[in-house]
Amino acid sequence: MHHRQNLVLMGNEAIAYGALTAGLAVASGYPGTPSSEVIDTLLELTASGKINRPYIEWAVNERVAFEICLGASLSGVRSLVTMKGPGLNVASDPLLSSAYSGVEAGMLILVADDPGPYTTQTEQDSRWYGEFAKLPIIEPSDPKEAYEYTILGYELSEKIKLPVIMRTTTRVNHTVSDVKVKEFVEPSYTPSFSKNPKRYLRAVMTWNRERHGEVLEALDKVESLAEEFRLNRVEGLGKLGVVCSGAAYTYVLEVLEKNKLLDKYRILKLGLIHPIPKKIITEFLKEVDSVIVVEEIDPYIEMKLKALAYDEGLQVKIMGRQELFPRVGELTPDDIESVIIGRQFKLNNVALPMRPPPLCPGCPHIGTYMGLKMGISRAGHRWGEIPIMGDIGCYALGLNPPFEAIWTEHSMGASISMAVGLKAAGYPKPVVAVIGDSTFYHSGITSLIEAIHKDVDLLVVIMDNLTVAMTGHQATPEYELSISGRRMKRLDLEKVVRGLGVERIAVVDPYNYRDVSEKVREFIHQPGVKVIISKRACAILEKRAGIGQVCWIDPEKCTNCLACLKLTGCPALSPLEGRVSIIESECVGCTLCMQVCPYNAILVRKIGVAKINV
């Protein structure tokens, strides 16, 4: 790479470039949209030979990833941990302790929030963690700043010896723009670690009180460092004020430029979110008559400004998401224009059909749900009568027709724990928990330990598609070779479950849904914990490897009864033009439709050989 060059980068790519420019040595995380591409890009860049390969690997969950990076930074090397908003909840335990231990080399915590939300179970605003954990938060507004703030984040972290949180939102993570990047820096640290009980042990309460004071002293330095790094700035000379951060800043500029109002407004763009920079805000509030606060997701900055104005005896009117903007959902430039200009924007009242995301053609979860549905029926229960507790992953799409299977979806691993709760409360009917392989390794394993130890009557179905499918097919503990090329010890899911003490285990192929059905029927009324591992590679991996067959419909035998479509819901089946057909380019030859056809009208045509390696 040249000394400096212009590249067109997505925000997540810019963060990866910034980390390598800053001399990154260790990176870890757990996949979660909209953050996943950071680690993916780091893997691509280091695999290309542009820099000697640092340690860059996916971890089993966010807490583990956080602690890996904390340990690395304590040894004197720069680290980066990545996650989406709810992932920070998982990592919150070590997050709060990390302020007390501090770091030696810089540690950057990337947390990607999802206003909308578009791909997240909660519309979480992670900025509150800054105050909770007593750690600084910086927030870039576009890919260019994402690159720059990543580098500055390490400098800030090392000046105050604390981890730094960099909060992004979807529009920053996935927006693309020009970014000037510098050469990557080879990590030149010599790792070392010294014994320091007062700093690293939380077992002595007097030490904890002392460290609390030292953390607060470190935070007091952040505001002046923010001035040094120019994280906050004022633009314009008008008497109408706008305070904004993140992607909202770019929306404000767009609206003011479009309406030729830049000379009437004074903008305070905050890059430092916590601790709130009191000096520059107080000076700003004294120069304006009123303030509009534009931010994602909660009225965090708005509340801070109102409290600061009260403390300083300022009468300036401050309004934002509490009064002017929608309280939920992602802000848009139209939202901002309607507030600043007073225009109302109406969408055309065109009734659009609902398009819920389906399971992919040939998804092995289709066969699992088909078998679950038949097995519950064969065990003497109606479908919809037995609670099926769901979890986070592709299989949550089983909530849609034709299965409408899962009753709950809360947090990673909760399917098993909540099922235990139902039985602990004395729920009289059988209970089923469904969970994916990566979610099981992430958090479900501890819930299963609880169920086994308490000897709960529970059926657990682990849908093992050999990958973290929903977020981009990252590696799981069942891989022998990591995406970075590092040789790893492969875990055998059946042996792990058996080793925990489960005695009734069955491994089935979901493409043979009747086998799944038979095990469900056999297990569901038996006492104790039973586990069915429904194992088959993700259909997209099968497709990439080169599928060996596709299905086709014999029009002379087909009666158009639609059993294939109604029982599988496979998107490769099309009911257009009054007759069901198979879209060959979508079919992966799973034969589930063929298995349910009552007229033997669906046949198989061989086209190649498929082989999946993990």
XYZ file of C-alpha atoms in Angstrom:
614
model
C 0.000 0.000 0.000
C 1.213 3.508 -0.801
C 1.879 5.967 1.995
C -1.637 7.386 1.603
C -4.396 6.537 -0.835
C -8.100 7.107 -1.433
C -10.365 4.074 -1.175
C -14.120 3.627 -1.362
C -14.945 1.847 1.896
C -17.950 0.758 3.863
C -17.904 1.993 7.465
C -17.046 -1.455 8.824
C -14.234 -1.777 6.287
C -12.933 1.649 7.317
C -12.820 0.523 10.953
C -10.770 -2.525 9.953
C -8.365 -0.336 7.950
C -8.089 2.059 10.890
C -7.301 -0.744 13.319
C -4.516 -2.092 11.109
C -3.195 1.445 10.597
C -3.076 1.765 14.387
C -0.985 -1.402 14.777
C -3.679 -3.879 15.789
C -2.326 -7.098 17.316
C -5.425 -8.963 18.569
C -9.035 -8.815 17.357
C -11.992 -10.929 18.419
C -15.767 -10.735 18.375
C -18.994 -12.583 17.808
C -20.927 -12.164 14.528
C -23.849 -9.776 14.698
C -25.298 -7.460 12.058
C -24.429 -4.601 11.604
C -20.931 -5.240 13.022
C -19.827 -8.489 11.340
C -17.887 -7.073 8.384
C -15.194 -5.574 10.629
C -13.694 -8.952 11.533
C -14.414 -10.286 8.028
C -12.472 -7.367 6.498
C -9.584 -7.799 8.928
C -9.367 -11.446 7.891
C -9.370 -10.518 4.201
C -6.717 -7.812 4.590
C -4.356 -9.916 6.674
C -4.837 -12.949 4.424
C -3.809 -10.824 1.421
C -0.267 -10.531 2.765
C -0.382 -6.736 3.104
C 0.647 -7.138 6.736
C 1.923 -9.929 8.966
C -1.091 -11.678 10.377
C -2.206 -10.587 13.852
C -4.515 -12.788 15.931
C -7.946 -12.297 14.358
C -10.577 -14.878 15.233
C -14.278 -15.188 15.996
C -14.958 -16.176 19.600
C -17.700 -18.411 20.975
C -19.545 -15.369 22.406
C -19.062 -11.660 23.133
C -17.999 -12.104 26.756
C -15.201 -14.447 25.762
C -14.169 -12.139 22.908
C -14.065 -9.171 25.279
C -11.919 -10.986 27.820
C -9.499 -12.164 25.111
C -8.975 -8.572 24.005
C -8.737 -7.282 27.568
C -6.036 -9.834 28.350
C -4.167 -8.860 25.193
C -4.289 -5.151 26.012
C -3.072 -5.812 29.558
C -0.019 -7.474 28.008
C 0.802 -4.314 26.056
C -0.664 -4.964 22.578
C -3.520 -3.089 20.917
C -6.793 -4.990 20.628
C -10.246 -4.641 19.069
C -13.430 -6.403 20.146
C -16.558 -6.168 17.971
C -20.251 -6.875 18.569
C -23.760 -5.617 17.918
C -25.761 -3.804 20.588
C -27.252 -6.826 22.415
C -23.791 -8.412 22.320
C -22.622 -5.734 24.730
C -25.233 -7.040 27.166
C -23.496 -10.413 27.020
C -20.104 -8.733 27.560
C -21.354 -6.344 30.241
C -19.844 -8.284 33.146
C -16.210 -7.939 32.029
C -17.028 -4.497 30.556
C -17.724 -3.042 33.999
C -14.705 -4.724 35.577
C -12.422 -3.551 32.761
C -12.672 0.058 33.956
C -11.231 -1.010 37.317
C -8.373 -3.000 35.794
C -7.753 -0.540 32.971
C -5.429 -1.420 30.101
C -1.796 -0.950 29.135
C -2.079 -0.800 25.342
C -5.172 0.584 23.658
C -8.386 -1.446 23.663
C -11.255 -0.402 21.402
C -14.756 -1.802 21.973
C -16.835 -1.523 18.795
C -20.560 -1.779 19.491
C -22.924 -1.410 16.521
C -26.462 -0.315 17.357
C -29.361 -0.895 14.979
C -31.913 1.969 14.901
C -35.078 0.699 13.286
C -34.402 -2.010 14.279
C -33.667 -3.903 11.075
C -31.784 -7.010 12.201
C -31.874 -6.836 15.995
C -34.258 -8.120 18.659
C -34.239 -4.772 20.515
C -33.768 -1.150 19.472
C -30.981 -0.774 22.010
C -29.020 2.425 22.676
C -25.627 1.303 23.964
C -24.518 4.813 24.941
C -25.943 4.236 28.418
C -23.155 1.731 29.001
C -20.602 4.549 29.029
C -21.986 5.933 32.278
C -22.715 2.492 33.661
C -19.192 1.184 33.013
C -17.401 4.563 33.478
C -15.745 4.311 30.079
C -15.453 6.937 27.321
C -17.705 6.675 24.261
C -16.852 8.136 20.862
C -19.212 8.103 17.886
C -18.229 8.627 14.225
C -20.707 10.025 11.711
C -19.474 8.396 8.459
C -16.846 5.923 7.151
C -14.153 8.629 6.995
C -14.620 9.419 10.671
C -14.950 5.717 11.473
C -11.413 5.281 10.132
C -10.073 8.334 11.960
C -11.872 7.645 15.242
C -10.564 4.081 15.301
C -7.005 5.419 15.290
C -7.823 8.187 17.795
C -9.616 5.671 19.999
C -6.378 3.794 20.596
C -4.513 7.009 21.417
C -7.238 8.078 23.848
C -7.321 4.619 25.435
C -3.577 4.674 26.071
C -3.549 8.226 27.445
C -6.117 7.403 30.143
C -5.317 3.667 30.448
C -8.960 2.662 29.978
C -10.811 0.785 27.216
C -12.724 3.087 24.849
C -16.175 2.294 23.440
C -16.797 3.308 19.831
C -20.539 3.298 19.200
C -21.755 3.134 15.616
C -25.177 2.733 14.037
C -26.259 0.791 10.955
C -25.981 3.790 8.616
C -22.353 4.319 9.617
C -21.460 0.624 9.527
C -22.983 0.014 6.093
C -22.634 3.392 4.369
C -19.934 3.651 1.677
C -17.761 6.719 1.040
C -14.266 7.889 0.112
C -11.690 7.341 2.833
C -8.044 8.407 2.839
C -6.066 5.580 4.390
C -2.457 5.412 5.518
C -0.031 2.489 5.569
C -0.716 -0.375 7.914
C 1.552 -0.501 10.952
C 3.174 -3.755 11.985
C 2.553 -4.392 15.708
C 5.893 -3.724 17.399
C 5.010 -4.429 21.024
C 6.746 -6.964 23.243
C 4.005 -8.578 25.334
C 4.587 -8.549 29.088
C 2.423 -8.837 32.165
C 3.246 -7.888 35.747
C 1.572 -9.010 38.931
C -0.516 -6.186 40.397
C -3.199 -7.527 42.777
C -4.636 -4.113 43.700
C -5.329 -3.377 40.037
C -6.346 -6.773 38.708
C -8.107 -8.452 41.654
C -11.652 -7.514 42.623
C -11.661 -9.673 45.754
C -10.598 -6.891 48.166
C -13.234 -4.179 48.640
C -10.837 -1.458 49.824
C -8.851 -1.882 46.603
C -12.095 -1.628 44.619
C -12.964 1.691 46.262
C -9.504 3.047 45.500
C -9.690 1.918 41.886
C -13.132 3.514 41.563
C -11.626 6.868 42.460
C -8.740 6.387 40.052
C -11.154 5.538 37.223
C -13.104 8.746 37.858
C -9.864 10.733 37.802
C -8.982 9.192 34.436
C -12.408 10.091 33.041
C -11.904 13.704 34.139
C -9.042 13.967 31.634
C -11.144 12.885 28.656
C -12.787 16.228 27.872
C -9.478 18.043 27.409
C -8.170 15.143 25.314
C -11.296 15.377 23.162
C -10.380 19.008 22.434
C -6.854 17.926 21.536
C -8.222 15.292 19.133
C -10.946 17.659 17.798
C -13.655 15.100 18.472
C -16.200 17.896 18.956
C -16.634 20.940 16.747
C -18.933 23.899 16.112
C -19.968 24.897 12.590
C -21.943 27.981 11.501
C -22.838 31.263 13.210
C -26.639 31.258 13.372
C -28.744 31.771 16.496
C -30.670 28.534 15.992
C -28.725 25.607 17.410
C -28.539 21.958 16.376
C -26.643 19.415 18.477
C -26.068 16.075 16.790
C -23.844 13.007 16.615
C -23.253 10.008 14.401
C -25.143 9.569 11.147
C -27.687 12.191 12.281
C -25.023 14.851 11.684
C -24.868 13.983 7.972
C -28.677 14.178 7.776
C -28.661 17.633 9.368
C -26.049 18.893 6.900
C -28.019 17.434 3.977
C -31.244 19.159 5.069
C -29.616 22.540 5.771
C -27.648 22.539 2.516
C -30.703 21.489 0.498
C -32.757 24.361 1.948
C -29.891 26.911 1.909
C -30.088 27.407 5.680
C -26.489 26.790 6.727
C -26.011 30.480 7.575
C -29.003 30.496 9.950
C -27.958 27.533 12.100
C -25.081 26.835 14.452
C -24.230 23.112 14.612
C -22.466 21.378 17.499
C -21.227 18.030 16.231
C -20.306 15.733 19.127
C -17.803 12.948 18.600
C -17.279 12.411 22.340
C -20.526 11.171 23.862
C -19.348 10.165 27.338
C -18.207 11.921 29.424
C -20.356 14.673 27.932
C -18.035 17.597 26.999
C -19.424 20.302 29.303
C -17.175 23.195 28.309
C -17.926 23.281 24.585
C -21.634 22.572 25.193
C -21.979 25.378 27.745
C -20.291 27.862 25.388
C -22.543 26.674 22.562
C -25.738 27.034 24.603
C -24.817 30.640 25.473
C -24.596 31.539 21.764
C -27.975 30.241 20.569
C -31.640 31.025 21.233
C -32.939 27.455 20.987
C -31.555 23.972 20.345
C -32.762 20.942 18.404
C -31.001 17.701 19.392
C -30.798 15.105 16.622
C -29.583 11.659 17.730
C -30.189 7.920 17.493
C -31.904 6.113 19.457
C -32.757 7.474 22.917
C -32.816 11.141 24.034
C -29.412 10.635 25.663
C -27.685 13.865 24.583
C -30.947 15.773 24.942
C -31.235 14.817 28.608
C -27.583 15.698 29.228
C -28.026 19.136 27.644
C -31.149 19.902 29.634
C -29.410 18.989 32.889
C -26.341 21.050 31.989
C -28.457 24.076 30.994
C -30.267 23.855 34.339
C -26.981 23.645 36.273
C -25.591 26.673 34.391
C -28.777 28.718 34.827
C -29.352 28.974 31.059
C -32.895 29.518 29.777
C -32.306 28.174 26.257
C -35.089 25.921 24.958
C -33.828 22.393 24.192
C -35.940 19.867 22.272
C -35.276 16.532 20.576
C -36.602 12.990 20.565
C -38.702 13.677 23.641
C -40.725 16.417 21.917
C -40.006 16.684 18.179
C -38.994 13.360 16.646
C -40.502 9.863 16.660
C -39.678 8.034 19.892
C -39.062 4.739 18.093
C -37.494 3.775 14.797
C -34.625 5.149 12.756
C -34.462 8.869 11.988
C -34.547 9.923 8.341
C -33.635 13.187 6.576
C -37.383 13.667 6.044
C -37.936 13.528 9.810
C -35.329 16.226 10.294
C -36.622 18.367 7.438
C -40.171 18.193 8.785
C -38.922 19.575 12.124
C -36.540 22.235 10.797
C -38.588 23.364 7.777
C -42.019 22.342 8.992
C -42.852 20.202 5.976
C -44.919 17.068 6.219
C -43.891 14.075 4.118
C -46.503 11.493 3.222
C -45.914 8.140 1.639
C -48.198 7.068 -1.163
C -51.022 5.012 0.286
C -50.216 1.942 -1.759
C -51.020 -1.341 -0.045
C -47.884 -3.435 -0.351
C -47.984 -7.168 0.326
C -46.267 -8.452 3.454
C -43.005 -10.194 2.599
C -41.682 -11.935 5.701
C -38.184 -13.372 5.239
C -38.466 -17.087 4.422
C -36.174 -19.969 5.204
C -33.919 -20.525 2.176
C -34.716 -23.206 -0.405
C -33.486 -26.497 0.964
C -32.788 -25.052 4.426
C -32.308 -28.018 6.766
C -34.466 -26.238 9.350
C -37.466 -26.843 7.075
C -37.027 -30.601 7.490
C -36.517 -30.209 11.230
C -39.763 -28.295 11.635
C -41.588 -30.760 9.400
C -40.364 -33.622 11.563
C -41.159 -31.739 14.761
C -44.695 -31.070 13.559
C -45.306 -34.700 12.559
C -43.637 -36.099 15.685
C -45.731 -33.983 18.046
C -48.857 -35.121 16.203
C -47.809 -38.778 16.382
C -47.207 -38.342 20.110
C -50.878 -37.416 20.534
C -50.786 -33.610 20.519
C -52.088 -30.995 18.124
C -49.605 -28.666 16.426
C -49.707 -25.409 18.348
C -50.620 -27.130 21.605
C -47.051 -27.853 22.779
C -44.830 -24.822 23.575
C -41.810 -24.589 21.297
C -39.358 -22.123 22.810
C -37.245 -20.430 20.139
C -33.833 -18.811 20.069
C -31.733 -16.357 18.039
C -30.833 -17.528 14.531
C -32.189 -18.525 11.105
C -34.514 -21.076 12.674
C -36.463 -18.206 14.272
C -37.951 -17.760 10.780
C -39.992 -20.839 11.662
C -42.402 -18.335 13.213
C -43.764 -17.714 9.695
C -46.163 -19.954 7.724
C -46.399 -22.809 7.035
C -44.961 -23.783 10.428
C -45.734 -20.908 12.815
C -43.651 -23.006 15.166
C -41.831 -21.045 17.844
C -43.620 -19.336 20.721
C -40.723 -17.242 22.069
C -37.466 -15.607 20.940
C -35.686 -13.460 23.504
C -31.928 -13.758 23.834
C -29.073 -16.127 23.060
C -29.642 -19.424 24.866
C -32.989 -18.379 26.346
C -34.964 -21.140 24.629
C -33.630 -23.789 27.016
C -33.661 -21.590 30.134
C -37.213 -20.384 29.556
C -38.340 -23.948 28.875
C -36.811 -24.910 32.235
C -38.780 -22.045 33.766
C -42.050 -23.355 32.330
C -41.446 -26.793 33.812
C -40.237 -25.302 37.115
C -43.566 -23.498 37.334
C -45.357 -26.834 37.011
C -46.415 -26.589 33.362
C -48.229 -29.906 32.754
C -47.580 -30.490 29.045
C -44.328 -31.387 27.294
C -42.071 -28.459 26.360
C -39.644 -28.248 23.414
C -36.661 -25.897 23.037
C -35.093 -25.316 19.619
C -31.642 -23.772 19.300
C -28.910 -23.511 16.655
C -25.418 -24.946 16.967
C -23.631 -21.588 17.231
C -26.224 -20.264 19.695
C -25.823 -23.440 21.729
C -22.071 -22.895 21.986
C -22.623 -19.169 22.624
C -24.979 -19.435 25.611
C -27.202 -22.488 25.326
C -24.637 -24.846 26.815
C -24.947 -23.265 30.283
C -28.748 -23.429 30.074
C -28.539 -27.108 29.146
C -26.268 -27.758 32.122
C -28.955 -26.246 34.359
C -31.660 -28.403 32.778
C -29.571 -31.566 33.152
C -28.578 -30.824 36.741
C -32.200 -30.164 37.749
C -33.379 -33.231 35.792
C -36.050 -31.301 33.908
C -38.450 -33.113 31.587
C -37.509 -31.296 28.403
C -36.882 -31.982 24.707
C -34.072 -29.893 23.197
C -33.657 -29.819 19.413
C -30.260 -28.488 18.324
C -30.415 -27.431 14.675
C -26.821 -27.932 13.581
C -26.189 -26.383 10.163
C -22.404 -26.341 10.698
C -22.030 -22.556 10.626
C -23.166 -19.184 11.972
C -25.511 -18.848 9.009
C -27.611 -15.748 9.618
C -24.643 -13.357 9.951
C -22.494 -14.572 7.062
C -21.338 -18.168 7.640
C -18.647 -17.621 10.242
C -16.856 -20.531 11.923
C -18.233 -22.447 14.899
C -16.358 -24.700 17.355
C -17.082 -27.585 14.941
C -14.535 -26.196 12.441
C -11.049 -27.720 12.179
C -9.687 -24.733 10.250
C -10.543 -21.160 11.173
C -11.351 -18.570 8.523
C -7.933 -17.052 9.255
C -6.296 -20.378 8.337
C -5.369 -21.296 11.904
C -5.580 -25.015 12.742
C -8.049 -25.633 15.568
C -9.350 -28.533 17.633
C -12.781 -29.499 16.325
C -15.478 -30.101 18.918
C -17.972 -32.878 18.320
C -21.417 -31.581 19.293
C -22.770 -35.017 20.174
C -19.787 -35.740 22.429
C -20.129 -32.345 24.108
C -23.803 -32.976 24.875
C -23.175 -36.536 25.988
C -20.296 -35.349 28.146
C -22.653 -33.007 29.991
C -24.653 -36.026 31.107
C -27.475 -36.314 28.563
C -28.306 -39.984 28.057
C -31.050 -39.824 25.442
C -29.403 -38.342 22.327
C -30.239 -38.818 18.663
C -28.418 -37.420 15.645
C -30.712 -37.134 12.622
C -30.583 -35.763 9.080
C -33.364 -33.179 8.620
C -33.560 -34.016 4.914
C -35.175 -37.242 6.144
C -37.900 -35.548 8.141
C -39.595 -38.837 9.071
C -36.510 -39.814 11.085
C -36.773 -36.486 12.916
C -40.465 -37.208 13.483
C -39.796 -40.656 14.920
C -37.266 -39.338 17.461
C -39.602 -36.521 18.512
C -42.405 -39.055 19.019
C -40.086 -41.373 20.954
C -38.510 -38.719 23.185
C -41.202 -36.186 23.952
C -42.905 -38.034 26.811
C -39.800 -39.646 28.281
C -38.512 -38.201 31.578
C -35.437 -35.989 31.906
C -33.536 -34.033 29.285
C -33.561 -35.422 25.743
C -31.543 -33.935 22.888
C -32.079 -34.324 19.159
C -29.222 -33.003 17.011
C -30.660 -32.290 13.573
C -27.495 -32.063 11.516
C -27.063 -30.948 7.909
C -24.932 -28.180 6.359
C -26.610 -24.852 5.591
C -28.197 -24.978 2.127
C -26.146 -21.977 1.002
C -22.943 -23.862 1.846
C -24.313 -26.867 -0.070
C -25.029 -24.625 -3.038
C -21.554 -23.067 -2.980
C -19.944 -26.490 -2.866
C -21.862 -27.580 -5.943
C -25.119 -29.438 -5.457
C -25.472 -32.935 -6.836
C -29.146 -32.944 -7.803
C -32.281 -30.900 -8.303
C -35.951 -31.792 -8.134
C -38.461 -31.449 -10.946
C -42.207 -31.968 -11.323
C -43.726 -34.461 -13.756
C -46.729 -32.495 -15.120
C -48.566 -35.708 -16.068
C -48.619 -36.915 -12.454
C -49.007 -33.560 -10.666
C -52.595 -32.786 -9.590
C -51.668 -29.331 -8.309
C -52.774 -30.285 -4.796
C -50.060 -27.929 -3.442
C -49.106 -30.366 -0.651
C -45.441 -29.737 -1.453
C -45.872 -25.990 -1.001
C -48.161 -26.107 2.029
C -46.089 -28.646 3.975
C -42.572 -27.324 3.250
C -43.022 -23.638 2.430
C -39.907 -23.947 0.261
C -39.259 -20.741 -1.762
C -38.020 -22.820 -4.700
C -41.628 -23.934 -5.225
C -43.615 -21.450 -7.312
C -47.442 -21.510 -7.633
C -47.492 -19.037 -10.529
C -49.717 -19.440 -13.604
C -52.129 -21.723 -11.779
C -49.729 -24.647 -11.374
C -46.898 -25.350 -8.958
C -43.414 -25.579 -10.447
C -39.850 -25.778 -9.172
C -37.411 -22.926 -9.798
C -34.389 -25.034 -10.728
C -31.858 -22.255 -10.093
C -33.079 -22.099 -6.475
C -33.466 -25.828 -5.783
C -30.752 -27.644 -3.842
C -32.255 -31.118 -4.264
C -33.134 -31.701 -0.616
C -36.108 -33.871 -1.738
C -38.367 -32.728 1.129
C -41.039 -31.753 -1.391
C -40.672 -35.148 -3.069
C -41.138 -36.912 0.270
C -44.516 -35.256 0.916
C -45.949 -35.490 -2.604
C -48.890 -37.943 -2.418
C -48.811 -38.630 -6.174
C -45.062 -39.304 -6.663
C -45.054 -36.409 -9.119
C -41.712 -34.966 -7.954
C -38.545 -36.606 -9.236
C -34.782 -36.040 -8.955
C -32.282 -35.205 -11.664
C -28.563 -35.653 -10.952
C -26.314 -32.713 -11.876
C -23.050 -33.078 -9.952
C -21.350 -33.974 -6.700
C -21.464 -31.913 -3.505
C -18.983 -32.002 -0.669
C -19.003 -29.799 2.426
C -15.827 -29.416 4.479
C -15.668 -27.700 7.854
